[in-house]
Short mmCIF file of C-alpha atoms and ligand atoms in Angstrom, two decimals:
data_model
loop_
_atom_site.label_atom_id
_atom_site.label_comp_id
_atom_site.label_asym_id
_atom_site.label_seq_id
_atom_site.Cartn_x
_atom_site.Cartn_y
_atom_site.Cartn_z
CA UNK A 198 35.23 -13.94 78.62
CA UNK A 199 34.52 -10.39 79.42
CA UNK A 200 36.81 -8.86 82.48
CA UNK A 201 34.72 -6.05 84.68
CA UNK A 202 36.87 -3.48 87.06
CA UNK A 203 36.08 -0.17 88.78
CA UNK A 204 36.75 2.61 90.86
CA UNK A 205 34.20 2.89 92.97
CA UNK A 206 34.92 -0.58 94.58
CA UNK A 207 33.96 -4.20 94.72
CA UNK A 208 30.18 -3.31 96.65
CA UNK A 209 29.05 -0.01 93.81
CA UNK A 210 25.67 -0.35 93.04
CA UNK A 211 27.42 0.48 88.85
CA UNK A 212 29.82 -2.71 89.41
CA UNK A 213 26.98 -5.09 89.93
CA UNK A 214 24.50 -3.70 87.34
CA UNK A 215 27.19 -3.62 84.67
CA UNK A 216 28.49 -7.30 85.44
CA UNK A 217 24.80 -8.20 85.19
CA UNK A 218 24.39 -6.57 81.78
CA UNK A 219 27.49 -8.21 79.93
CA UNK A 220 26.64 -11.90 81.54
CA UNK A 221 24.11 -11.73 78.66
CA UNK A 222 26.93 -11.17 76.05
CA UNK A 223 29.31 -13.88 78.12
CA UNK A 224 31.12 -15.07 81.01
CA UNK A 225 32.20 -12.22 83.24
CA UNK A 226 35.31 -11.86 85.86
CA UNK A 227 34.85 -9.31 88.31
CA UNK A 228 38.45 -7.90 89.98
CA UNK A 229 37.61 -4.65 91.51
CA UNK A 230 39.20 -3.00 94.66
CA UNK A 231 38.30 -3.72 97.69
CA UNK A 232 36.87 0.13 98.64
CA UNK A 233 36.76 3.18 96.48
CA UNK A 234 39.80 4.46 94.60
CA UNK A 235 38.14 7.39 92.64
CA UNK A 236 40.36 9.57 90.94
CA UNK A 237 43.43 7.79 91.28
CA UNK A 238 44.16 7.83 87.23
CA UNK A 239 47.06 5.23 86.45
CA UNK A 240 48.41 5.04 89.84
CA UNK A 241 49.79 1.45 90.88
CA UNK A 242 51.03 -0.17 94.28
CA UNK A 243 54.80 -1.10 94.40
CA UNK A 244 56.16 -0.71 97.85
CA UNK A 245 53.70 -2.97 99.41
CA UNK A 246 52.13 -6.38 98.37
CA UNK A 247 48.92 -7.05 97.11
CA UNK A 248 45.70 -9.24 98.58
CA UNK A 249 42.87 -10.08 96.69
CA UNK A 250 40.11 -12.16 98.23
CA UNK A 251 37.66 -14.18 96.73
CA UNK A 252 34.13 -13.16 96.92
CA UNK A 253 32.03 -15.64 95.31
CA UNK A 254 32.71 -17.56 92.07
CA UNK A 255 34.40 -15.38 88.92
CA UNK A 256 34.28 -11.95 91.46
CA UNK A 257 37.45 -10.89 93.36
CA UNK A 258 38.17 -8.18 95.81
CA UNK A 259 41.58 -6.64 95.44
CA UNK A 260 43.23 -3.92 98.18
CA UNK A 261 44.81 -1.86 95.19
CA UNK A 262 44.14 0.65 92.48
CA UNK A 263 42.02 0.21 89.56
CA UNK A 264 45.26 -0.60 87.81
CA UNK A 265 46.57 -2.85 90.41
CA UNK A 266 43.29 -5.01 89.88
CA UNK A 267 44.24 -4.90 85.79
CA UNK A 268 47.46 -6.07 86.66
CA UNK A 269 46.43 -9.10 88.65
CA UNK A 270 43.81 -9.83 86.55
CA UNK A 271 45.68 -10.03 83.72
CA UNK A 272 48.72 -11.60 85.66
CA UNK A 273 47.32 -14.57 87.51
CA UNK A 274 43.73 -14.29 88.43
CA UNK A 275 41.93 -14.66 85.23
CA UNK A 276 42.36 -18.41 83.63
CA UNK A 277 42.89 -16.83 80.21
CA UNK A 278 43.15 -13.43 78.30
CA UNK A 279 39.64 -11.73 77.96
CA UNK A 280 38.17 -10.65 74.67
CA UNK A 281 37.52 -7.10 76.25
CA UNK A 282 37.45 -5.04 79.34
CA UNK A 283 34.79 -2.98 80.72
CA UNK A 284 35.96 -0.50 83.29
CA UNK A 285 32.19 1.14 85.75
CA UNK A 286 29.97 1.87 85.17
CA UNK A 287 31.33 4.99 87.14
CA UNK A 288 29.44 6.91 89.50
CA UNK A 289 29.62 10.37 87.67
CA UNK A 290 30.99 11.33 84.55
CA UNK A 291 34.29 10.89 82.90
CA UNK A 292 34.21 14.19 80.51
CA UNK A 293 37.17 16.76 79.27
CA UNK A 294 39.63 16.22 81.65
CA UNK A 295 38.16 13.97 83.68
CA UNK A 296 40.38 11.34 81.67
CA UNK A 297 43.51 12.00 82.97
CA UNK A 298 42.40 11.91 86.49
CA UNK A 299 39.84 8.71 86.42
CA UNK A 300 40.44 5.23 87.83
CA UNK A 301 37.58 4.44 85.97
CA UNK A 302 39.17 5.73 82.83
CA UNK A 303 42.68 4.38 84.24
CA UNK A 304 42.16 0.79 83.93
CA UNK A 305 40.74 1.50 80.94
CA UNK A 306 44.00 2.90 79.90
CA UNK A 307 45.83 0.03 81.62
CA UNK A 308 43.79 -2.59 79.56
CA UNK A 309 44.39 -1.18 76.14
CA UNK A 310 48.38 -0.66 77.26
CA UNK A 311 48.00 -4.59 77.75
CA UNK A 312 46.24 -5.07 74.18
CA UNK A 313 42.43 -5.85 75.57
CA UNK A 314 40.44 -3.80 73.92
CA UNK A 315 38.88 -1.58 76.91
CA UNK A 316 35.60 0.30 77.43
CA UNK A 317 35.65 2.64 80.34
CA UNK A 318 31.28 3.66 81.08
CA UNK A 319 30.40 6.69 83.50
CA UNK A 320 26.55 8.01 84.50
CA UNK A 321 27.00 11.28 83.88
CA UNK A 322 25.09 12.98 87.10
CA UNK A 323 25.81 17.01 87.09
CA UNK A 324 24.67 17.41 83.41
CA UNK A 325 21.03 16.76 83.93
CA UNK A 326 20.52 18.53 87.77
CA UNK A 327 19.43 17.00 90.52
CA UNK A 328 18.37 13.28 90.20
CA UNK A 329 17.06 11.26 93.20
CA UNK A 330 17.85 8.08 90.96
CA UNK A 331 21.03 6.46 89.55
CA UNK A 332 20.29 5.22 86.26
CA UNK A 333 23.18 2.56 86.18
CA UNK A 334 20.30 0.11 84.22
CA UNK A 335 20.32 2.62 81.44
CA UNK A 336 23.93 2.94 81.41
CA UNK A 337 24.04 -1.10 82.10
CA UNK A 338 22.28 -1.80 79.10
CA UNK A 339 23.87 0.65 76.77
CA UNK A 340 27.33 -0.63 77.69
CA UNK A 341 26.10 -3.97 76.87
CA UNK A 342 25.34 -2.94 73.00
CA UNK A 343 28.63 -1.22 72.19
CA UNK A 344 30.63 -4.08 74.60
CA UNK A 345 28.70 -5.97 71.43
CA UNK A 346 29.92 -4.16 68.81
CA UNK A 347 32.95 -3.58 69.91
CA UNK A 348 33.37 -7.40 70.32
CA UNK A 349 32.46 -7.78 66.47
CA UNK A 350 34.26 -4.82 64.87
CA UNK A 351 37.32 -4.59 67.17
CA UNK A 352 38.93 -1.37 67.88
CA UNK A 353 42.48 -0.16 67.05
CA UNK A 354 45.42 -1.63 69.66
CA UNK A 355 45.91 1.51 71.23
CA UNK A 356 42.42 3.10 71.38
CA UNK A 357 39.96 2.59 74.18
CA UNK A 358 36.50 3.99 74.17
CA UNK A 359 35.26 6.35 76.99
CA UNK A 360 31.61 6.23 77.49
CA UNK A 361 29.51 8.52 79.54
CA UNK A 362 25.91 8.31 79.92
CA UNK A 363 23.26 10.32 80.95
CA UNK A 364 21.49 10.20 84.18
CA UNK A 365 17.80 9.15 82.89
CA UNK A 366 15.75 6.38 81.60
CA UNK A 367 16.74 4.40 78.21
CA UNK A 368 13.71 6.06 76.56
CA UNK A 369 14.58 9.35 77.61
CA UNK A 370 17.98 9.31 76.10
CA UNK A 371 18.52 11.10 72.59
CA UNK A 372 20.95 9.25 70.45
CA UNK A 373 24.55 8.36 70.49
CA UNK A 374 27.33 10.75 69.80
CA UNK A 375 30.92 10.18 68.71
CA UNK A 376 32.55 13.27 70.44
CA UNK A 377 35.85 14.45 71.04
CA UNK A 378 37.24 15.34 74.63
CA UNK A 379 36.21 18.46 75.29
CA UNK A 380 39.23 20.98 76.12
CA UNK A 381 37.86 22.45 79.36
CA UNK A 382 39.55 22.31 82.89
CA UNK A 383 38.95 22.65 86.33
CA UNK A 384 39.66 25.71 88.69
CA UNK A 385 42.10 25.93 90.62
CA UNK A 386 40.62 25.79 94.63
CA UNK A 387 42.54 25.02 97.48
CA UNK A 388 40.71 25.71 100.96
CA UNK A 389 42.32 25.88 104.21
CA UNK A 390 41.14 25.34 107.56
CA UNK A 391 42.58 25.22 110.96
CA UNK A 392 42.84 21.51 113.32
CA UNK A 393 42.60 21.37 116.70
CA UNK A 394 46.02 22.24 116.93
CA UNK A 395 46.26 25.15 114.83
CA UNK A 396 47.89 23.29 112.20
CA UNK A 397 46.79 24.02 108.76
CA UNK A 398 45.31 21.52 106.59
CA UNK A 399 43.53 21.73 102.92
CA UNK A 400 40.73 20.68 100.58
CA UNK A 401 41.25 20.77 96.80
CA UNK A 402 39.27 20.01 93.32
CA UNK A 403 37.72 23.53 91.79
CA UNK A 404 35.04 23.83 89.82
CA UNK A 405 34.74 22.98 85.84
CA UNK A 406 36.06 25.89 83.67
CA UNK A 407 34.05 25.13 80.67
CA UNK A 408 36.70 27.05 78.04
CA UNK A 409 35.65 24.82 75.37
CA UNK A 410 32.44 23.27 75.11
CA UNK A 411 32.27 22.87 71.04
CA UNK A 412 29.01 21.15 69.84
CA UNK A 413 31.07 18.05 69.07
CA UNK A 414 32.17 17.68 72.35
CA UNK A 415 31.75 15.22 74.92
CA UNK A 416 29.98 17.86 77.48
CA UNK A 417 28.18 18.77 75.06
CA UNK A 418 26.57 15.33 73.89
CA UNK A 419 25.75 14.39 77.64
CA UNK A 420 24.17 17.83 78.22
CA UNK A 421 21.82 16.93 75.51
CA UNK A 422 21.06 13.27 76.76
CA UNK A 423 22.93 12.03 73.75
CA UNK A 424 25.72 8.54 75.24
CA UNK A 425 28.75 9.83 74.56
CA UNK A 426 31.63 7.97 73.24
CA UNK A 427 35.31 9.62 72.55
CA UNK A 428 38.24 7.26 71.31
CA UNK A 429 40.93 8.08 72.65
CA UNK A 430 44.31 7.53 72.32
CA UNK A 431 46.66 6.39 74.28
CA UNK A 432 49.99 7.96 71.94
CA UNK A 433 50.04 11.45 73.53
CA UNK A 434 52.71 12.56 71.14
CA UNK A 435 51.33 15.65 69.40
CA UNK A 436 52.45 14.42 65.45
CA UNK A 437 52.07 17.86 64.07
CA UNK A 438 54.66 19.35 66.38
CA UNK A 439 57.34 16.87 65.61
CA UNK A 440 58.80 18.92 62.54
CA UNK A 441 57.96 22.52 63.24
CA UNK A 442 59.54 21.80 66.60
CA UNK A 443 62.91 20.08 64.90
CA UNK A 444 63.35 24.17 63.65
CA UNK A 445 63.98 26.00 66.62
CA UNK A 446 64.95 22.89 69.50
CA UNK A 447 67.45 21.71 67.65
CA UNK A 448 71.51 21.58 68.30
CA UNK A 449 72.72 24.72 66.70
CA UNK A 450 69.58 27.27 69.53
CA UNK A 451 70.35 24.39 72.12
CA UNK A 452 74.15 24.98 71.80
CA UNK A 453 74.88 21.79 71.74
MN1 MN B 573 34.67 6.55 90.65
#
């Protein structure tokens, strides 16, 4: 059995077309929230309890987070582990640092943390301009053959696979490309404005800072219609650091 979540919420036009796509691979739970929760990363509800309703057979609405839906999933709404998870398909892309900030990308997370191994699929819309149409069938079926593969040739326990696709028809799409994250950020923008009362109040999210942008780089891939798909891990411990570190944070500088 195949488990489907989101972040864009139980009625996303990339919920249905992705839970449509894997029914041809097996059966398919659907426990999504109940509205959107973009952007909400890892977040989870623990000061209030949680409802999930029933919306037709195998497909549950929950009021929670992404993770919140993993959790219940996992916990008492699915009648047995699933094989693999497949988090979308997102409405916009998942790229750089997108990661750390995704819902999409967050039950992702959550699912590999819980040893299923976990896709997490995002249309990538900004890379390729303006598009009247949402190509979730392209991104549909190309989830669909690595949720395949991935299903044969397993994945390491604490890997998941972040997919973005781009915005256009299956024939129009290059390849596939196994990127790295690319290193870029976002600008910082906070805008004020003024309420009726004269009380301020603010709008953030800036603009993408593209410091990086290396050829073997997730941007990069989707800028050139190529899918593409970054393992990444889930151990943020930078190995490297561990003994150069050990030289000057230690006891005797520390005073301790
Ligand atoms: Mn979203």
């Amino acid at each position: 059995m195949i488990f489907v979540t989101n972040d864009d919420g139980i009625d996303a036009p990339g919920l249905q077309v992705l839970a449509e796509a894997l029914e041809t691979l097996d059966e398919v739970y659907v426990v999504a929230p109940d509205r959107e929760r973009s952007a909400v990363g890892m977040a989870i509800t623990l000061h209030q309890p949680l409802r999930a309703k029933q919306i037709r057979t195998r497909v549950y609405a929950v009021d929670g987070t992404p993770v919140d839906c993993v959790d219940l999933a996992l916990g008492t709404l699915l009648p047995e582990p699933p094989r693999l998870l497949v988090s979308g398909i997102n409405r916009g892309q998942n790229l750089g640092a997108d990661i750390h900030f995704s819902g999409t990308v967050g039950a992702a997370k959550k699912g590999t943390l819980s040893g299923i191994p976990s896709i997490a699929v995002s249309l990538a819309l900004e890379q390729i301009g303006e598009q009247p149409d949402f190509h979730y069938k392209t991104a549909g079926t190309i989830a669909c053959r690595i949720a395949k593969q991935v299903i044969e040739k397993g994945i390491p326990s604490h890997i998941l696979l972040n997919v973005n696709v781009p915005n256009c028809g299956l024939s129009e799409i290059r390849g596939i490309k196994i990127t790295r994250q690319d290193r870029g950020n976002y600008s910082i923008n906070a805008v004020t404005r003024l309420d009726r009362g004269g009380r301020p109040y603010y709008w953030i999210g800036g603009e993408r800072t593209q410091i990086d942008f290396g050829r073997d780089t997730d941007l990069h891939a989707v800028h050139n219609r190529r899918v593409s798909i970054t393992p990444v891990q889930l151990d943020f411990t930078d190995h490297t650091l561990i003994t150069p570190l050990k030289s000057w944070l230690d006891d005797e500088n520390m005073q301790l």
